[in-house]
CSV table of C-alpha atoms in Angstrom, one decimal:
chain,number,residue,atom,x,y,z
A,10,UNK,CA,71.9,25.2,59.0
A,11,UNK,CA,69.1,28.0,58.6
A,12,UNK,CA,69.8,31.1,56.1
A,13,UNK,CA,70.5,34.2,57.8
A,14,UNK,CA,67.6,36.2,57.9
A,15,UNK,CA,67.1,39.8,59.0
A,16,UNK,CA,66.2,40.8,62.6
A,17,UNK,CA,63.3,42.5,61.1
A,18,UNK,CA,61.3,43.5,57.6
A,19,UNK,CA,61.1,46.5,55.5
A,20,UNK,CA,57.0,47.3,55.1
A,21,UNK,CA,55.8,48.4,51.8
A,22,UNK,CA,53.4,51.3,52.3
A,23,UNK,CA,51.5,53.4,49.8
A,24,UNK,CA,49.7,56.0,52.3
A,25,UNK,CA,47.3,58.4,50.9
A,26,UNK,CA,47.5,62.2,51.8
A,27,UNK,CA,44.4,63.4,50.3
A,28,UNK,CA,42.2,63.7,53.6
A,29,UNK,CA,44.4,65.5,55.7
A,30,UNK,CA,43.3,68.6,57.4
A,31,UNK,CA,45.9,71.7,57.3
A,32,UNK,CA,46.4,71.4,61.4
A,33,UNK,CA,46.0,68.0,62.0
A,34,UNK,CA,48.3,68.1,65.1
A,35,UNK,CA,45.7,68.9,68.0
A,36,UNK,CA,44.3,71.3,65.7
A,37,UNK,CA,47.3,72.8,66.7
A,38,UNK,CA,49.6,75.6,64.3
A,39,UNK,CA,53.2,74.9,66.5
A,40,UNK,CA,52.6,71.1,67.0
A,41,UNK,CA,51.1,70.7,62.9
A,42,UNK,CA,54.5,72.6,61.9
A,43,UNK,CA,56.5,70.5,64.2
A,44,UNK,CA,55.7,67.2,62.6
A,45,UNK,CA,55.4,68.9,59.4
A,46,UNK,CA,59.6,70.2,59.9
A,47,UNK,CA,60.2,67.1,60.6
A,48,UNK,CA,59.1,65.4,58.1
A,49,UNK,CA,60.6,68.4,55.8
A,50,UNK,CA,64.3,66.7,56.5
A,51,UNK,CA,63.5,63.0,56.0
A,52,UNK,CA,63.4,62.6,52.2
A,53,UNK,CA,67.3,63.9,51.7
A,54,UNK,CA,67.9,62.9,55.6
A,55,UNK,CA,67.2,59.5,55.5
A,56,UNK,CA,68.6,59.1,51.7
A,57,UNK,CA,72.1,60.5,53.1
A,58,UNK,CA,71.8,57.7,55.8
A,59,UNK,CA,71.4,55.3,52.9
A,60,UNK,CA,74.0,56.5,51.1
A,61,UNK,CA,76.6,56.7,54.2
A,62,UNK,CA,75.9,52.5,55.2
A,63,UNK,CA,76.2,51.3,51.8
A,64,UNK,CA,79.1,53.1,51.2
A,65,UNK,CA,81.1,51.1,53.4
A,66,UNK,CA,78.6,47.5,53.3
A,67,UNK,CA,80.9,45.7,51.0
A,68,UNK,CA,84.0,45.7,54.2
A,69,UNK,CA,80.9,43.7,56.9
A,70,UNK,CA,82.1,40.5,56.5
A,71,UNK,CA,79.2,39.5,60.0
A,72,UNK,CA,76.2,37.9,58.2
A,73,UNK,CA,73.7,39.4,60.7
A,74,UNK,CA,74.6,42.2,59.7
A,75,UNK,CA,74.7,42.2,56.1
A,76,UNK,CA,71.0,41.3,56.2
A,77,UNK,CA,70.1,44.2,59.0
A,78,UNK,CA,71.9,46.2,56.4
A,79,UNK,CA,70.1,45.4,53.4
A,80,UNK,CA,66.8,45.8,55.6
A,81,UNK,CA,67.9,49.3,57.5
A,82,UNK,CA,68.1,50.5,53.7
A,83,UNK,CA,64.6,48.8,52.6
A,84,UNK,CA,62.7,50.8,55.6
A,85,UNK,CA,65.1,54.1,55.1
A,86,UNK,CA,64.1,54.1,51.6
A,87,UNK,CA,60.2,53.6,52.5
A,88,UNK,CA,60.3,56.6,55.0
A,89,UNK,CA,61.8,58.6,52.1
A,90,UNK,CA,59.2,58.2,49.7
A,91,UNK,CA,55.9,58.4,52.1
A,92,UNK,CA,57.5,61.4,54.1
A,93,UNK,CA,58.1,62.7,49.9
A,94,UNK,CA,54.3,62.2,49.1
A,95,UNK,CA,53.2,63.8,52.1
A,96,UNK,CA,55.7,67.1,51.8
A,97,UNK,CA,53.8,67.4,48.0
A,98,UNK,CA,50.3,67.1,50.1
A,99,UNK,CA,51.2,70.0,51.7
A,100,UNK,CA,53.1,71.6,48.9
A,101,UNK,CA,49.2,72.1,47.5
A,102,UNK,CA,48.3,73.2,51.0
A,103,UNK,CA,50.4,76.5,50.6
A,104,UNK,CA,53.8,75.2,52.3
A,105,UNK,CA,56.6,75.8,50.4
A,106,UNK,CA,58.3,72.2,51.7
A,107,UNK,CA,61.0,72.6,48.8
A,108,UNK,CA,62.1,75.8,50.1
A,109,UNK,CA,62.6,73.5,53.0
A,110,UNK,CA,63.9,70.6,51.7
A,111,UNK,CA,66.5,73.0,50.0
A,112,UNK,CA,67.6,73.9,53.5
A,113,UNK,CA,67.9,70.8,54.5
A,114,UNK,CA,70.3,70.1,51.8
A,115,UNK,CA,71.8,73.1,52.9
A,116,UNK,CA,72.9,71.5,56.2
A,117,UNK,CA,74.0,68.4,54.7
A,118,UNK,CA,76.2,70.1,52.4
A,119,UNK,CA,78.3,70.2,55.6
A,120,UNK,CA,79.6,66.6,55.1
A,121,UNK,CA,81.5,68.2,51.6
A,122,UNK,CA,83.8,70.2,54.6
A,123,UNK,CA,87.4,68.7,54.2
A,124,UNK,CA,87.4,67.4,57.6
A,125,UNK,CA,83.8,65.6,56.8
A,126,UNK,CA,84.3,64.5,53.4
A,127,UNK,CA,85.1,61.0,54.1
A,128,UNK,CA,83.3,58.1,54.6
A,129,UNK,CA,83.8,57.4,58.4
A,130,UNK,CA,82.6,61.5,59.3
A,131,UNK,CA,79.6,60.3,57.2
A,132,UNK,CA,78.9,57.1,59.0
A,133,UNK,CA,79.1,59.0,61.8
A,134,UNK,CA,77.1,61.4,61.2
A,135,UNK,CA,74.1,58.7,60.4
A,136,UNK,CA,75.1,57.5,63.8
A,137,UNK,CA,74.4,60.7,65.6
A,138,UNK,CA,71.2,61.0,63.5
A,139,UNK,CA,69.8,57.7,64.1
A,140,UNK,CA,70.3,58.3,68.1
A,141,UNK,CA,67.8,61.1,67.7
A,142,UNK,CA,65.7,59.6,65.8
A,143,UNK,CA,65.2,56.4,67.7
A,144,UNK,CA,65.3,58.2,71.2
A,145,UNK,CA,62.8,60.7,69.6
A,146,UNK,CA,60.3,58.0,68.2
A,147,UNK,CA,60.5,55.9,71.3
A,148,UNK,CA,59.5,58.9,73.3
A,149,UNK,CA,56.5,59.5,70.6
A,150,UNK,CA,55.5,56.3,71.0
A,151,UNK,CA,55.8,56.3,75.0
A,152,UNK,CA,53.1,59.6,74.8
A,153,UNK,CA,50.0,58.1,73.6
A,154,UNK,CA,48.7,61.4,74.2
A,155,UNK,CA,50.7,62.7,71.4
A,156,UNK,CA,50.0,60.2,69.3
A,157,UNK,CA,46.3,60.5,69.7
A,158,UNK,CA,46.7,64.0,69.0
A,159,UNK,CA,47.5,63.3,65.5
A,160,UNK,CA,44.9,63.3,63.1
A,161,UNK,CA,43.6,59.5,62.0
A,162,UNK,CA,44.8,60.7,58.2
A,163,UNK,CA,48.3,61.0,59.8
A,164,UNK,CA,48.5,58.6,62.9
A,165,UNK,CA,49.5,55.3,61.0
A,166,UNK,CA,52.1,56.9,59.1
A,167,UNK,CA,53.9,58.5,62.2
A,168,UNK,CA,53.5,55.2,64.1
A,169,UNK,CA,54.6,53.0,61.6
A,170,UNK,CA,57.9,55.1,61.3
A,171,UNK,CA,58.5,55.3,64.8
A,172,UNK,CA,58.5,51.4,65.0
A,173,UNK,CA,60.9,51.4,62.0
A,174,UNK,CA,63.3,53.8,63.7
A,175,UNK,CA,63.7,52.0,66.8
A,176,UNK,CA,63.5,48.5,64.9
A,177,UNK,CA,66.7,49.6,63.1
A,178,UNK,CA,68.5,52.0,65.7
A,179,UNK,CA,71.8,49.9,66.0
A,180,UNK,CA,72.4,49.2,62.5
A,181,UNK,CA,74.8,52.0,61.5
A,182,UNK,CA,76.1,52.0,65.1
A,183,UNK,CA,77.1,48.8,65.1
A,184,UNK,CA,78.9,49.0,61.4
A,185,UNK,CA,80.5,52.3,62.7
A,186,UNK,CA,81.8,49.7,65.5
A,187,UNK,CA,83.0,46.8,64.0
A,188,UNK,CA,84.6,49.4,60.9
A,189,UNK,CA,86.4,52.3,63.1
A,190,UNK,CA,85.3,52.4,66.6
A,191,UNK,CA,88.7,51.0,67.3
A,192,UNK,CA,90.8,54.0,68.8
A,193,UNK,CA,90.6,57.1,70.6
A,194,UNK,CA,90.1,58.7,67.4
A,195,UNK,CA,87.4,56.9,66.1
A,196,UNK,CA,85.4,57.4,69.2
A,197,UNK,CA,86.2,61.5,69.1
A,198,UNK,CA,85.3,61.8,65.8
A,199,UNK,CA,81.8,60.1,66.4
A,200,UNK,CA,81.3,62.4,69.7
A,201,UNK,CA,82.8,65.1,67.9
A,202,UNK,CA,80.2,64.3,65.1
A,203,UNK,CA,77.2,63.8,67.2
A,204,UNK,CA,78.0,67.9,69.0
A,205,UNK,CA,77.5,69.5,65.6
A,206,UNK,CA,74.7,67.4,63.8
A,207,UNK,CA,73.0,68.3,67.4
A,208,UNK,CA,73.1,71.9,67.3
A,209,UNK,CA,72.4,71.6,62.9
A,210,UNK,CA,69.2,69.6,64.0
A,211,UNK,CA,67.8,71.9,66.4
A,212,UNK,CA,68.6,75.0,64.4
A,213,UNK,CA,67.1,72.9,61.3
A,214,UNK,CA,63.9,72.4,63.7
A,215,UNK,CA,63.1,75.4,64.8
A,216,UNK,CA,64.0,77.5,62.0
A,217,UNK,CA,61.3,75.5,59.8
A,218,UNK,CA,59.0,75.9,62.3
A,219,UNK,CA,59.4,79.9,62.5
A,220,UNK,CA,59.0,79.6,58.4
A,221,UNK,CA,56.1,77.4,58.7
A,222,UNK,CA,53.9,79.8,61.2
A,223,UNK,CA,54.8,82.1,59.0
A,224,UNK,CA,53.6,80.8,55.9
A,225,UNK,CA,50.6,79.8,58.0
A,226,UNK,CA,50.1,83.4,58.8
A,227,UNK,CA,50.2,81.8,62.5
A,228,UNK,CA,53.6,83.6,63.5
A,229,UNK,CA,51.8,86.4,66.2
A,230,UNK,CA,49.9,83.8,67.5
A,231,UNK,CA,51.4,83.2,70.7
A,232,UNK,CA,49.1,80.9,72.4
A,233,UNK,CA,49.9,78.3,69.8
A,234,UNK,CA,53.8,79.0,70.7
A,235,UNK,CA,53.4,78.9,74.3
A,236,UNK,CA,51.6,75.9,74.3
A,237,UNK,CA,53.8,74.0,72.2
A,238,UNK,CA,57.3,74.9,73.4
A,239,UNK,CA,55.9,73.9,76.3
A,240,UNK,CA,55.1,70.5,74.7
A,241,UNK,CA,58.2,70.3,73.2
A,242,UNK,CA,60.7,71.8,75.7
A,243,UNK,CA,58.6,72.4,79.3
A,244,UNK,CA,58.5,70.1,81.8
A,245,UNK,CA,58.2,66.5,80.4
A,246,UNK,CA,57.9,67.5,77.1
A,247,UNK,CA,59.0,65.8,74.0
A,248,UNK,CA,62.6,67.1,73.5
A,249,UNK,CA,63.3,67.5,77.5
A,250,UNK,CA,62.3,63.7,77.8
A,251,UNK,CA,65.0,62.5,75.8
A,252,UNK,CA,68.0,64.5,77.1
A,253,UNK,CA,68.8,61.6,79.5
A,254,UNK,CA,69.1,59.3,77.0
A,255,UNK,CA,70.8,61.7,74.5
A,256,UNK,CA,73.4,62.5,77.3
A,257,UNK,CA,74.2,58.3,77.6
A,258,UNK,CA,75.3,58.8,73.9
A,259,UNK,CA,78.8,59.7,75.1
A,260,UNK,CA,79.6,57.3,77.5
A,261,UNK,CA,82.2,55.2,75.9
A,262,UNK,CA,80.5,52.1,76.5
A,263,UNK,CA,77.1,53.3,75.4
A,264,UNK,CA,74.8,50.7,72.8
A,265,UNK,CA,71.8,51.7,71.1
A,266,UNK,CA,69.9,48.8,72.5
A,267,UNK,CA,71.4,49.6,76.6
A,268,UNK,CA,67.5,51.8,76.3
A,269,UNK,CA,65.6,48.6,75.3
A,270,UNK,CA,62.2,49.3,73.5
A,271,UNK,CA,61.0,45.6,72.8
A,272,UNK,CA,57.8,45.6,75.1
A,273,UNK,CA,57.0,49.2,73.8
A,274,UNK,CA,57.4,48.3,69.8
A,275,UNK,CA,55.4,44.8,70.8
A,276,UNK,CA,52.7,46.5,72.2
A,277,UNK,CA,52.6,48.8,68.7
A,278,UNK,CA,53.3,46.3,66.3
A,279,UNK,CA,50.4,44.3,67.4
A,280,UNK,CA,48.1,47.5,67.5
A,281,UNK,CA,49.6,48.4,64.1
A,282,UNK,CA,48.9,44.9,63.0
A,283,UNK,CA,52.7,44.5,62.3
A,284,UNK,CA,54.4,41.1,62.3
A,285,UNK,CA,58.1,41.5,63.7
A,286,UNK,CA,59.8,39.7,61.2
A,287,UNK,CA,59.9,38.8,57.3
């Protein structure tokens, strides 16, 4: 009989971040400080989403899963320390990225509340976050028009992680299922979960962007804004796009993998040169 092997590999990649430009969104303030926000809350994010699976790895007794495990953590740990050497790049910009990284530890701290402070509120928490993430990559990925919009310095790096995300988007789901989705309980506290880390994120979002602009000196310049809220929020735009999908969070039934993005991550891993597996 085969070995188990996981249902896909952790990449090792060592971008450089000395060519980028200072807008290298569209040459755009709102959209640059989008993407820059973002990537603002992945080192500690995606480190508190390590932290919360292993915590509970050693009760998995499924194989399969073991190994998605040990490679969620392999890609969750690459994401950390790219999205970390591109927040120092534009530390030397003039972005003060550790003031924002400091906030973002601020809303973790939230997990240390006594109703949070246990591992299942934490697991669920990575959950809710890895929801966004995936819903929110596979949407990237769906407008090419974004994605062109990035500067080449930038492009592969954004790709690459959207791939990851979506490669990985039922990992903590399905330990949160075969640990504690069991009861009433279990699936309340992971809804109950998902309603604040929602409205944490978006306040997270757009108050990094309001600091960025104005660290940019770009905070009166309301063409920027208008066009990119309406990007992000208008008609089609990047956060509107993935309410549907958001919303099928709650359904008791609901899987990661019920919004299947096989043909879209084939179609990128072969552009990106990726292979699927190890």
């Amino acid at each position: 009989m085969s070995a188990v092997t996981a249902s896909f590999p952790v990449r090792r990649q060592d971008f450089g971040f000395e060519e980028v430009p200072r807008h290298w969104v569209d040459s755009d303030p709102f959209m640059t400080h989008l993407f820059n926000a973002l990537s603002a809350l992945f080192p500690d994010g995606e480190r508190f989403f390590v932290n919360s699976v292993r915590a509970v790895r050693d009760k998995i007794n499924d194989p399969q899963l073991q190994k998605d495990i040990g490679a969620f953590i392999g890609q969750e740990a690459m994401h950390a320390k790219e999205h970390g050497h591109f927040n120092e790049g534009a530390i030397r910009q003039g972005f003060d990225i550790k003031k924002l990284e400091g906030w973002t530890r601020g809303f973790l701290s939230v997990k240390d509340l006594p109703l949070l402070n246990n591992k299942r509120a934490h697991l669920a928490a990575t959950v809710a976050l890895e929801h966004f993430t995936g819903i929110l990559s596979a949407q990237l990925l769906k407008r090419e028009d974004l994605v062109n919009a990035i500067d080449p310095s930038m492009r592969t790096l954004w790709a690459w992680h959207c791939v990851e995300e979506n490669e990985h988007k039922a990992v903590a789901f399905d330990t949160y299922q075969q640990l504690y989705d069991k009861t009433v309980v279990d699936y309340a506290i992971r809804m109950g979960v998902m309603a604040l880390i929602t409205t944490l994120i978006m306040v997270a979002i757009h108050g990094f962007i309001v600091e960025l602009m104005r660290e940019d000196k770009q905070l009166l310049n309301l063409r920027s804004w208008a066009k990119g809220l309406n990007r992000v929020w208008g008609r089609g735009g990047l956060f509107t796009a993935i309410i549907p999908e958001y919303l099928d969070y709650f359904r008791p039934s609901f899987h990661p993998w019920d919004h299947d993005t096989e043909f879209l991550l084939n179609r990128w891993r072969k552009q990106l040169g990726f292979k699927k597996a190890a």
